[in-house]
PDB file of C-alpha atoms and ligand atoms in Angstrom:
ATOM      1  CA  UNK T  29      91.361  78.315 123.800  1.00  0.00           C
ATOM      2  CA  UNK T  30      94.600  80.004 122.936  1.00  0.00           C
ATOM      3  CA  UNK T  31      96.740  80.764 125.957  1.00  0.00           C
ATOM      4  CA  UNK T  32      98.958  83.222 124.171  1.00  0.00           C
ATOM      5  CA  UNK T  33      97.862  86.091 122.017  1.00  0.00           C
ATOM      6  CA  UNK T  34      99.385  85.690 118.589  1.00  0.00           C
ATOM      7  CA  UNK T  35     101.902  88.497 118.641  1.00  0.00           C
ATOM      8  CA  UNK T  36     104.836  89.930 116.753  1.00  0.00           C
ATOM      9  CA  UNK T  37     108.218  88.415 117.346  1.00  0.00           C
ATOM     10  CA  UNK T  38     110.774  90.716 118.984  1.00  0.00           C
ATOM     11  CA  UNK T  39     112.076  93.361 116.622  1.00  0.00           C
ATOM     12  CA  UNK T  40     109.227  93.180 114.158  1.00  0.00           C
ATOM     13  CA  UNK T  41     106.373  95.637 113.809  1.00  0.00           C
ATOM     14  CA  UNK T  42     102.898  94.529 114.801  1.00  0.00           C
ATOM     15  CA  UNK T  43     101.231  94.187 111.410  1.00  0.00           C
ATOM     16  CA  UNK T  44      97.794  94.649 112.946  1.00  0.00           C
ATOM     17  CA  UNK T  45      98.685  98.176 114.122  1.00  0.00           C
ATOM     18  CA  UNK T  46     100.516  99.639 111.172  1.00  0.00           C
ATOM     19  CA  UNK T  47     100.482 103.355 110.423  1.00  0.00           C
ATOM     20  CA  UNK T  48      98.215 103.854 107.394  1.00  0.00           C
ATOM     21  CA  UNK T  49     100.353 106.622 106.013  1.00  0.00           C
ATOM     22  CA  UNK T  50     104.123 107.025 106.366  1.00  0.00           C
ATOM     23  CA  UNK T  51     105.905 110.153 105.109  1.00  0.00           C
ATOM     24  CA  UNK T  52     109.678 110.336 104.684  1.00  0.00           C
ATOM     25  CA  UNK T  53     112.087 113.237 104.152  1.00  0.00           C
ATOM     26  CA  UNK T  54     114.722 111.442 102.081  1.00  0.00           C
ATOM     27  CA  UNK T  55     117.689 113.393 103.442  1.00  0.00           C
ATOM     28  CA  UNK T  56     121.424 112.728 103.735  1.00  0.00           C
ATOM     29  CA  UNK T  57     122.406 111.675 100.209  1.00  0.00           C
ATOM     30  CA  UNK T  58     125.164 114.277  99.947  1.00  0.00           C
ATOM     31  CA  UNK T  59     126.751 113.371 103.286  1.00  0.00           C
ATOM     32  CA  UNK T  60     126.534 109.656 102.461  1.00  0.00           C
ATOM     33  CA  UNK T  61     128.563 110.293  99.299  1.00  0.00           C
ATOM     34  CA  UNK T  62     131.022 112.628 101.005  1.00  0.00           C
ATOM     35  CA  UNK T  63     131.833 110.010 103.634  1.00  0.00           C
ATOM     36  CA  UNK T  64     132.785 107.637 100.835  1.00  0.00           C
ATOM     37  CA  UNK T  65     134.822 110.205  98.959  1.00  0.00           C
ATOM     38  CA  UNK T  66     132.239 110.195  96.156  1.00  0.00           C
ATOM     39  CA  UNK T  67     130.548 113.124  94.393  1.00  0.00           C
ATOM     40  CA  UNK T  68     127.190 114.205  95.848  1.00  0.00           C
ATOM     41  CA  UNK T  69     125.500 112.932  92.695  1.00  0.00           C
ATOM     42  CA  UNK T  70     126.527 109.366  93.635  1.00  0.00           C
ATOM     43  CA  UNK T  71     124.606 109.897  96.873  1.00  0.00           C
ATOM     44  CA  UNK T  72     121.481 110.828  94.936  1.00  0.00           C
ATOM     45  CA  UNK T  73     121.795 107.676  92.837  1.00  0.00           C
ATOM     46  CA  UNK T  74     122.128 105.573  96.015  1.00  0.00           C
ATOM     47  CA  UNK T  75     119.164 107.438  97.522  1.00  0.00           C
ATOM     48  CA  UNK T  76     117.010 106.693  94.482  1.00  0.00           C
ATOM     49  CA  UNK T  77     117.842 102.972  94.753  1.00  0.00           C
ATOM     50  CA  UNK T  78     116.952 103.054  98.420  1.00  0.00           C
ATOM     51  CA  UNK T  79     113.611 104.657  97.663  1.00  0.00           C
ATOM     52  CA  UNK T  80     112.769 101.668  95.503  1.00  0.00           C
ATOM     53  CA  UNK T  81     113.680  99.247  98.321  1.00  0.00           C
ATOM     54  CA  UNK T  82     111.626 101.158 100.909  1.00  0.00           C
ATOM     55  CA  UNK T  83     108.584 101.477  98.634  1.00  0.00           C
ATOM     56  CA  UNK T  84     108.696  97.717  98.027  1.00  0.00           C
ATOM     57  CA  UNK T  85     108.977  97.045 101.756  1.00  0.00           C
ATOM     58  CA  UNK T  86     105.975  99.287 102.446  1.00  0.00           C
ATOM     59  CA  UNK T  87     103.979  97.418  99.848  1.00  0.00           C
ATOM     60  CA  UNK T  88     105.046  94.040 101.247  1.00  0.00           C
ATOM     61  CA  UNK T  89     104.065  94.783 104.835  1.00  0.00           C
ATOM     62  CA  UNK T  90     100.796  96.460 103.880  1.00  0.00           C
ATOM     63  CA  UNK T  91     101.315 100.211 104.280  1.00  0.00           C
ATOM     64  CA  UNK T  92      98.517 102.031 102.414  1.00  0.00           C
ATOM     65  CA  UNK T  93     100.232 105.363 101.706  1.00  0.00           C
ATOM     66  CA  UNK T  94     103.881 106.355 101.459  1.00  0.00           C
ATOM     67  CA  UNK T  95     104.744 110.013 100.783  1.00  0.00           C
ATOM     68  CA  UNK T  96     108.355 110.881 100.040  1.00  0.00           C
ATOM     69  CA  UNK T  97     110.048 114.255  99.781  1.00  0.00           C
ATOM     70  CA  UNK T  98     112.236 114.118  96.674  1.00  0.00           C
ATOM     71  CA  UNK T  99     112.789 117.776  95.734  1.00  0.00           C
ATOM     72  CA  UNK T 100     111.665 120.878  97.599  1.00  0.00           C
ATOM     73  CA  UNK T 101     110.721 124.325  96.310  1.00  0.00           C
ATOM     74  CA  UNK T 102     113.978 125.447  97.974  1.00  0.00           C
ATOM     75  CA  UNK T 103     116.213 122.799  96.363  1.00  0.00           C
ATOM     76  CA  UNK T 104     116.506 124.958  93.205  1.00  0.00           C
ATOM     77  CA  UNK T 105     119.122 126.904  95.190  1.00  0.00           C
ATOM     78  CA  UNK T 106     121.576 124.050  94.577  1.00  0.00           C
ATOM     79  CA  UNK T 107     124.209 124.129  91.830  1.00  0.00           C
ATOM     80  CA  UNK T 108     122.586 123.567  88.402  1.00  0.00           C
ATOM     81  CA  UNK T 109     124.542 120.361  87.752  1.00  0.00           C
ATOM     82  CA  UNK T 110     123.280 118.817  90.992  1.00  0.00           C
ATOM     83  CA  UNK T 111     119.686 119.799  90.143  1.00  0.00           C
ATOM     84  CA  UNK T 112     120.147 118.340  86.650  1.00  0.00           C
ATOM     85  CA  UNK T 113     121.444 115.063  88.117  1.00  0.00           C
ATOM     86  CA  UNK T 114     118.462 114.759  90.459  1.00  0.00           C
ATOM     87  CA  UNK T 115     116.026 115.425  87.589  1.00  0.00           C
ATOM     88  CA  UNK T 116     117.894 112.908  85.417  1.00  0.00           C
ATOM     89  CA  UNK T 117     117.631 110.265  88.150  1.00  0.00           C
ATOM     90  CA  UNK T 118     113.920 110.930  88.440  1.00  0.00           C
ATOM     91  CA  UNK T 119     113.496 110.417  84.704  1.00  0.00           C
ATOM     92  CA  UNK T 120     115.445 107.167  84.905  1.00  0.00           C
ATOM     93  CA  UNK T 121     113.387 106.022  87.880  1.00  0.00           C
ATOM     94  CA  UNK T 122     110.099 106.789  86.106  1.00  0.00           C
ATOM     95  CA  UNK T 123     111.109 105.044  82.885  1.00  0.00           C
ATOM     96  CA  UNK T 124     112.003 101.938  84.892  1.00  0.00           C
ATOM     97  CA  UNK T 125     108.873 102.210  87.013  1.00  0.00           C
ATOM     98  CA  UNK T 126     106.688 102.396  83.892  1.00  0.00           C
ATOM     99  CA  UNK T 127     108.420  99.322  82.431  1.00  0.00           C
ATOM    100  CA  UNK T 128     107.732  97.296  85.589  1.00  0.00           C
ATOM    101  CA  UNK T 129     104.391  98.701  86.545  1.00  0.00           C
ATOM    102  CA  UNK T 130     102.258  95.674  85.803  1.00  0.00           C
ATOM    103  CA  UNK T 131     104.542  93.611  88.032  1.00  0.00           C
ATOM    104  CA  UNK T 132     104.933  96.090  90.907  1.00  0.00           C
ATOM    105  CA  UNK T 133     101.352  97.425  90.901  1.00  0.00           C
ATOM    106  CA  UNK T 134     102.313 100.508  92.912  1.00  0.00           C
ATOM    107  CA  UNK T 135     100.077 103.543  92.501  1.00  0.00           C
ATOM    108  CA  UNK T 136     102.256 106.601  91.912  1.00  0.00           C
ATOM    109  CA  UNK T 137     101.165 110.203  92.417  1.00  0.00           C
ATOM    110  CA  UNK T 138     103.035 113.496  92.438  1.00  0.00           C
ATOM    111  CA  UNK T 139     102.638 116.385  94.872  1.00  0.00           C
ATOM    112  CA  UNK T 140     104.093 119.750  93.895  1.00  0.00           C
ATOM    113  CA  UNK T 141     104.222 122.176  91.006  1.00  0.00           C
ATOM    114  CA  UNK T 142     105.373 119.916  88.206  1.00  0.00           C
ATOM    115  CA  UNK T 143     104.451 122.475  85.515  1.00  0.00           C
ATOM    116  CA  UNK T 144     107.963 123.980  85.583  1.00  0.00           C
ATOM    117  CA  UNK T 145     109.733 120.637  85.029  1.00  0.00           C
ATOM    118  CA  UNK T 146     111.142 119.512  81.676  1.00  0.00           C
ATOM    119  CA  UNK T 147     108.691 118.313  79.063  1.00  0.00           C
ATOM    120  CA  UNK T 148     110.190 114.799  79.228  1.00  0.00           C
ATOM    121  CA  UNK T 149     109.636 114.632  82.955  1.00  0.00           C
ATOM    122  CA  UNK T 150     106.093 115.985  82.702  1.00  0.00           C
ATOM    123  CA  UNK T 151     105.236 113.402  80.058  1.00  0.00           C
ATOM    124  CA  UNK T 152     106.652 110.616  82.217  1.00  0.00           C
ATOM    125  CA  UNK T 153     104.742 111.884  85.249  1.00  0.00           C
ATOM    126  CA  UNK T 154     101.456 111.994  83.319  1.00  0.00           C
ATOM    127  CA  UNK T 155     102.058 108.515  81.932  1.00  0.00           C
ATOM    128  CA  UNK T 156     102.985 107.065  85.329  1.00  0.00           C
ATOM    129  CA  UNK T 157      99.898 108.519  86.990  1.00  0.00           C
ATOM    130  CA  UNK T 158      97.622 107.388  84.182  1.00  0.00           C
ATOM    131  CA  UNK T 159      98.875 103.793  84.087  1.00  0.00           C
ATOM    132  CA  UNK T 160      99.096 103.260  87.835  1.00  0.00           C
ATOM    133  CA  UNK T 161      95.723 104.847  88.658  1.00  0.00           C
ATOM    134  CA  UNK T 162      94.008 101.470  88.711  1.00  0.00           C
ATOM    135  CA  UNK T 163      96.506  99.752  91.030  1.00  0.00           C
ATOM    136  CA  UNK T 164      95.240  99.040  94.489  1.00  0.00           C
ATOM    137  CA  UNK T 165      98.407  98.277  96.498  1.00  0.00           C
ATOM    138  CA  UNK T 166     100.461 100.928  98.256  1.00  0.00           C
ATOM    139  CA  UNK T 167      99.976 104.485  96.977  1.00  0.00           C
ATOM    140  CA  UNK T 168     103.311 106.304  96.715  1.00  0.00           C
ATOM    141  CA  UNK T 169     103.191 110.099  96.572  1.00  0.00           C
ATOM    142  CA  UNK T 170     106.405 111.669  95.312  1.00  0.00           C
ATOM    143  CA  UNK T 171     106.838 115.301  96.388  1.00  0.00           C
ATOM    144  CA  UNK T 172     108.592 117.073  93.559  1.00  0.00           C
ATOM    145  CA  UNK T 173     109.083 120.828  93.513  1.00  0.00           C
ATOM    146  CA  UNK T 174     106.948 120.622  96.615  1.00  0.00           C
ATOM    147  CA  UNK T 175     106.755 123.054  99.526  1.00  0.00           C
ATOM    148  CA  UNK T 176     104.204 122.978 102.332  1.00  0.00           C
ATOM    149  CA  UNK T 177     103.732 126.759 102.258  1.00  0.00           C
ATOM    150  CA  UNK T 178     103.374 126.763  98.488  1.00  0.00           C
ATOM    151  CA  UNK T 179     100.771 124.001  98.759  1.00  0.00           C
ATOM    152  CA  UNK T 180      98.742 125.965 101.315  1.00  0.00           C
ATOM    153  CA  UNK T 181      98.915 129.153  99.205  1.00  0.00           C
ATOM    154  CA  UNK T 182      97.748 127.286  96.093  1.00  0.00           C
ATOM    155  CA  UNK T 183      94.909 125.694  98.033  1.00  0.00           C
ATOM    156  CA  UNK T 184      93.899 129.129  99.329  1.00  0.00           C
ATOM    157  CA  UNK T 185      93.872 130.517  95.797  1.00  0.00           C
ATOM    158  CA  UNK T 186      91.803 127.595  94.533  1.00  0.00           C
ATOM    159  CA  UNK T 187      89.359 128.012  97.410  1.00  0.00           C
ATOM    160  CA  UNK T 188      89.080 131.760  96.744  1.00  0.00           C
ATOM    161  CA  UNK T 189      88.357 131.050  93.074  1.00  0.00           C
ATOM    162  CA  UNK T 190      85.617 128.571  94.007  1.00  0.00           C
ATOM    163  CA  UNK T 191      84.229 131.095  96.488  1.00  0.00           C
ATOM    164  CA  UNK T 192      83.993 133.737  93.758  1.00  0.00           C
ATOM    165  CA  UNK T 193      82.149 131.259  91.543  1.00  0.00           C
ATOM    166  CA  UNK T 194      79.783 130.373  94.347  1.00  0.00           C
ATOM    167  CA  UNK T 195      80.924 126.719  94.336  1.00  0.00           C
ATOM    168  CA  UNK T 196      83.028 126.723  97.519  1.00  0.00           C
ATOM    169  CA  UNK T 197      81.893 124.584 100.456  1.00  0.00           C
ATOM    170  CA  UNK T 198      81.761 126.220 103.899  1.00  0.00           C
ATOM    171  CA  UNK T 199      85.363 126.722 105.012  1.00  0.00           C
ATOM    172  CA  UNK T 200      86.439 124.072 107.515  1.00  0.00           C
ATOM    173  CA  UNK T 201      89.753 122.259 108.066  1.00  0.00           C
ATOM    174  CA  UNK T 202      88.192 119.268 106.360  1.00  0.00           C
ATOM    175  CA  UNK T 203      86.881 121.103 103.292  1.00  0.00           C
ATOM    176  CA  UNK T 204      90.132 123.081 102.961  1.00  0.00           C
ATOM    177  CA  UNK T 205      92.111 119.813 102.914  1.00  0.00           C
ATOM    178  CA  UNK T 206      90.392 118.857  99.677  1.00  0.00           C
ATOM    179  CA  UNK T 207      92.232 121.724  97.927  1.00  0.00           C
ATOM    180  CA  UNK T 208      95.653 120.356  98.906  1.00  0.00           C
ATOM    181  CA  UNK T 209      97.729 117.941  96.807  1.00  0.00           C
ATOM    182  CA  UNK T 210      96.866 115.342  99.440  1.00  0.00           C
ATOM    183  CA  UNK T 211      93.088 115.610  98.892  1.00  0.00           C
ATOM    184  CA  UNK T 212      91.316 112.368  99.874  1.00  0.00           C
ATOM    185  CA  UNK T 213      94.402 110.908 101.545  1.00  0.00           C
ATOM    186  CA  UNK T 214      94.575 110.518 105.335  1.00  0.00           C
ATOM    187  CA  UNK T 215      97.167 112.662 107.119  1.00  0.00           C
ATOM    188  CA  UNK T 216     100.524 110.962 107.724  1.00  0.00           C
ATOM    189  CA  UNK T 217     100.558 108.972 110.951  1.00  0.00           C
ATOM    190  CA  UNK T 218     104.345 108.829 110.993  1.00  0.00           C
ATOM    191  CA  UNK T 219     106.832 111.341 109.579  1.00  0.00           C
ATOM    192  CA  UNK T 220     110.418 110.077 109.342  1.00  0.00           C
ATOM    193  CA  UNK T 221     113.527 112.170 108.818  1.00  0.00           C
ATOM    194  CA  UNK T 222     116.839 110.374 108.490  1.00  0.00           C
ATOM    195  CA  UNK T 223     120.262 112.133 108.466  1.00  0.00           C
ATOM    196  CA  UNK T 224     120.145 113.693 111.932  1.00  0.00           C
ATOM    197  CA  UNK T 225     118.371 116.931 110.997  1.00  0.00           C
ATOM    198  CA  UNK T 226     115.410 117.699 113.206  1.00  0.00           C
ATOM    199  CA  UNK T 227     113.255 119.988 111.127  1.00  0.00           C
ATOM    200  CA  UNK T 228     110.417 119.721 108.614  1.00  0.00           C
ATOM    201  CA  UNK T 229     112.085 121.812 105.881  1.00  0.00           C
ATOM    202  CA  UNK T 230     108.665 122.815 104.509  1.00  0.00           C
ATOM    203  CA  UNK T 231     107.295 119.240 104.276  1.00  0.00           C
ATOM    204  CA  UNK T 232     103.558 118.545 104.762  1.00  0.00           C
ATOM    205  CA  UNK T 233     103.053 121.520 107.096  1.00  0.00           C
ATOM    206  CA  UNK T 234      99.267 121.255 107.155  1.00  0.00           C
ATOM    207  CA  UNK T 235      99.040 117.459 107.151  1.00  0.00           C
ATOM    208  CA  UNK T 236     101.552 116.790 109.941  1.00  0.00           C
ATOM    209  CA  UNK T 237      99.528 118.610 112.632  1.00  0.00           C
ATOM    210  CA  UNK T 238      99.115 115.360 114.618  1.00  0.00           C
ATOM    211  CA  UNK T 239     101.771 113.157 113.048  1.00  0.00           C
ATOM    212  CA  UNK T 240     104.246 111.221 115.143  1.00  0.00           C
ATOM    213  CA  UNK T 241     107.853 112.123 114.318  1.00  0.00           C
ATOM    214  CA  UNK T 242     110.828 109.797 114.089  1.00  0.00           C
ATOM    215  CA  UNK T 243     114.330 111.149 113.668  1.00  0.00           C
ATOM    216  CA  UNK T 244     117.451 109.072 113.119  1.00  0.00           C
ATOM    217  CA  UNK T 245     121.077 109.860 112.339  1.00  0.00           C
ATOM    218  CA  UNK T 246     121.117 107.127 109.689  1.00  0.00           C
ATOM    219  CA  UNK T 247     121.589 108.720 106.272  1.00  0.00           C
ATOM    220  CA  UNK T 248     118.856 108.088 103.693  1.00  0.00           C
ATOM    221  CA  UNK T 249     120.839 105.691 101.428  1.00  0.00           C
ATOM    222  CA  UNK T 250     121.457 103.528 104.551  1.00  0.00           C
ATOM    223  CA  UNK T 251     117.873 103.714 105.806  1.00  0.00           C
ATOM    224  CA  UNK T 252     117.000 100.122 104.916  1.00  0.00           C
ATOM    225  CA  UNK T 253     113.796  98.125 105.551  1.00  0.00           C
ATOM    226  CA  UNK T 254     115.111  97.123 108.984  1.00  0.00           C
ATOM    227  CA  UNK T 255     115.429 100.835 109.881  1.00  0.00           C
ATOM    228  CA  UNK T 256     111.878 101.398 108.694  1.00  0.00           C
ATOM    229  CA  UNK T 257     110.695  98.531 110.904  1.00  0.00           C
ATOM    230  CA  UNK T 258     112.440 100.199 113.864  1.00  0.00           C
ATOM    231  CA  UNK T 259     110.622 103.466 113.120  1.00  0.00           C
ATOM    232  CA  UNK T 260     107.291 101.638 112.914  1.00  0.00           C
ATOM    233  CA  UNK T 261     107.951  99.856 116.217  1.00  0.00           C
ATOM    234  CA  UNK T 262     108.757 103.215 117.855  1.00  0.00           C
ATOM    235  CA  UNK T 263     105.503 104.586 116.400  1.00  0.00           C
ATOM    236  CA  UNK T 264     103.556 101.653 117.824  1.00  0.00           C
ATOM    237  CA  UNK T 265     104.811 102.502 121.305  1.00  0.00           C
ATOM    238  CA  UNK T 266     103.480 106.080 121.154  1.00  0.00           C
ATOM    239  CA  UNK T 267     100.313 107.249 122.830  1.00  0.00           C
ATOM    240  CA  UNK T 268      98.383 109.481 120.423  1.00  0.00           C
ATOM    241  CA  UNK T 269      95.997 111.761 122.264  1.00  0.00           C
ATOM    242  CA  UNK T 270      95.013 114.423 119.704  1.00  0.00           C
ATOM    243  CA  UNK T 271      94.508 116.926 122.503  1.00  0.00           C
ATOM    244  CA  UNK T 272      92.377 114.567 124.562  1.00  0.00           C
ATOM    245  CA  UNK T 273      93.492 112.675 127.658  1.00  0.00           C
TER     246      UNK T 273
HETATM  247  C1  LIG X  30     118.433 114.774 100.083  1.00  0.00           C
HETATM  248  O1  LIG X  30     119.803 114.647 100.335  1.00  0.00           O
HETATM  249  C2  LIG X  30     118.116 114.905  98.613  1.00  0.00           C
HETATM  250  C3  LIG X  30     117.554 116.204  98.223  1.00  0.00           C
HETATM  251  C4  LIG X  30     117.356 117.227  98.999  1.00  0.00           C
HETATM  252  C5  LIG X  30     117.193 116.357  96.836  1.00  0.00           C
HETATM  253  P1  LIG X  30     120.732 115.922 100.412  1.00  0.00           P
HETATM  254  O2  LIG X  30     121.278 116.197  99.068  1.00  0.00           O
HETATM  255  O3  LIG X  30     120.056 117.057 101.065  1.00  0.00           O
HETATM  256  O4  LIG X  30     121.897 115.360 101.353  1.00  0.00           O
HETATM  257  P2  LIG X  30     122.664 116.180 102.460  1.00  0.00           P
HETATM  258  O5  LIG X  30     121.677 116.730 103.399  1.00  0.00           O
HETATM  259  O6  LIG X  30     123.425 117.260 101.731  1.00  0.00           O
HETATM  260  O7  LIG X  30     123.565 115.172 103.103  1.00  0.00           O
HETATM  261  C1  LIG X  31     114.687 118.441 102.550  1.00  0.00           C
HETATM  262  O1  LIG X  31     116.062 118.272 102.633  1.00  0.00           O
HETATM  263  C2  LIG X  31     114.220 118.222 101.150  1.00  0.00           C
HETATM  264  C3  LIG X  31     114.337 116.859 100.644  1.00  0.00           C
HETATM  265  C4  LIG X  31     114.838 115.836 101.270  1.00  0.00           C
HETATM  266  C5  LIG X  31     113.850 116.675  99.309  1.00  0.00           C
HETATM  267  P1  LIG X  31     117.071 119.491 102.513  1.00  0.00           P
HETATM  268  O2  LIG X  31     118.432 118.901 102.598  1.00  0.00           O
HETATM  269  O3  LIG X  31     116.749 120.308 101.335  1.00  0.00           O
HETATM  270  O4  LIG X  31     116.714 120.342 103.827  1.00  0.00           O
HETATM  271  P2  LIG X  31     117.588 121.384 104.646  1.00  0.00           P
HETATM  272  O5  LIG X  31     118.176 122.344 103.666  1.00  0.00           O
HETATM  273  O6  LIG X  31     118.642 120.611 105.372  1.00  0.00           O
HETATM  274  O7  LIG X  31     116.620 122.017 105.607  1.00  0.00           O
HETATM  275 MG1  LIG X  32     119.889 117.649 102.995  1.00  0.00          MG
END
């Protein structure tokens, strides 16, 4: 008989109690660059690299779903050259992701209205989703031109359309969820926001009803796998009651 329960070593998450779905607001790129005397665009490049490292870590430890906020419906308010840089980095990321897909085996999906993006980006998005559909490892959802309110409005419209056609299911929270970008994906267990801001900024408004939140002052480009482990450990110490006792 074993006298000691096999357990995590100090400072490591318990891999038997992982959150199924982690969502991250990738914030703080601009401030990271400013602190180094670099242009904001350099912060976005560093943030994109960090996204790769965090997605790989999630895959390695066995997270099922990772949803990241890359560009909000409000981020169009930024100067056009900054928006163009972010879109350019996304294109670069997707080209590289496609080239390494067979090796990485990460399933990529996109949440948001991608119809207004450049044709190049839309082609890359379609290709990425098509190729990675069959991969079974971590599923990474990239929120691009995404807003929680916009998502709920679109779902409402789609439901209303189905209702008119007589094909809508009875309206429940569960059936309504199937009209969201996140259809068939469990709600995030853990929502992380680096950079010190303590707000959702229109991220996963419907889905985060019972999520655990983790805020840290660490800026996104510095939010390394060790920081993610710390967030998961904090999550594992929470008591989730869902309104019960
Ligand atoms: C997040 O970093 C990236 C996007 C919103 C696209 P920010 O660019 O918001 O960085 P800060 O908040 O200005 O530091
Ligand atoms: C949220 O960050 C959006 C993304 C990280 C993509 P913002 O930097 O846009 O949020 P606010 O403006 O500080 O609320
Ligand atoms: Mg910001």
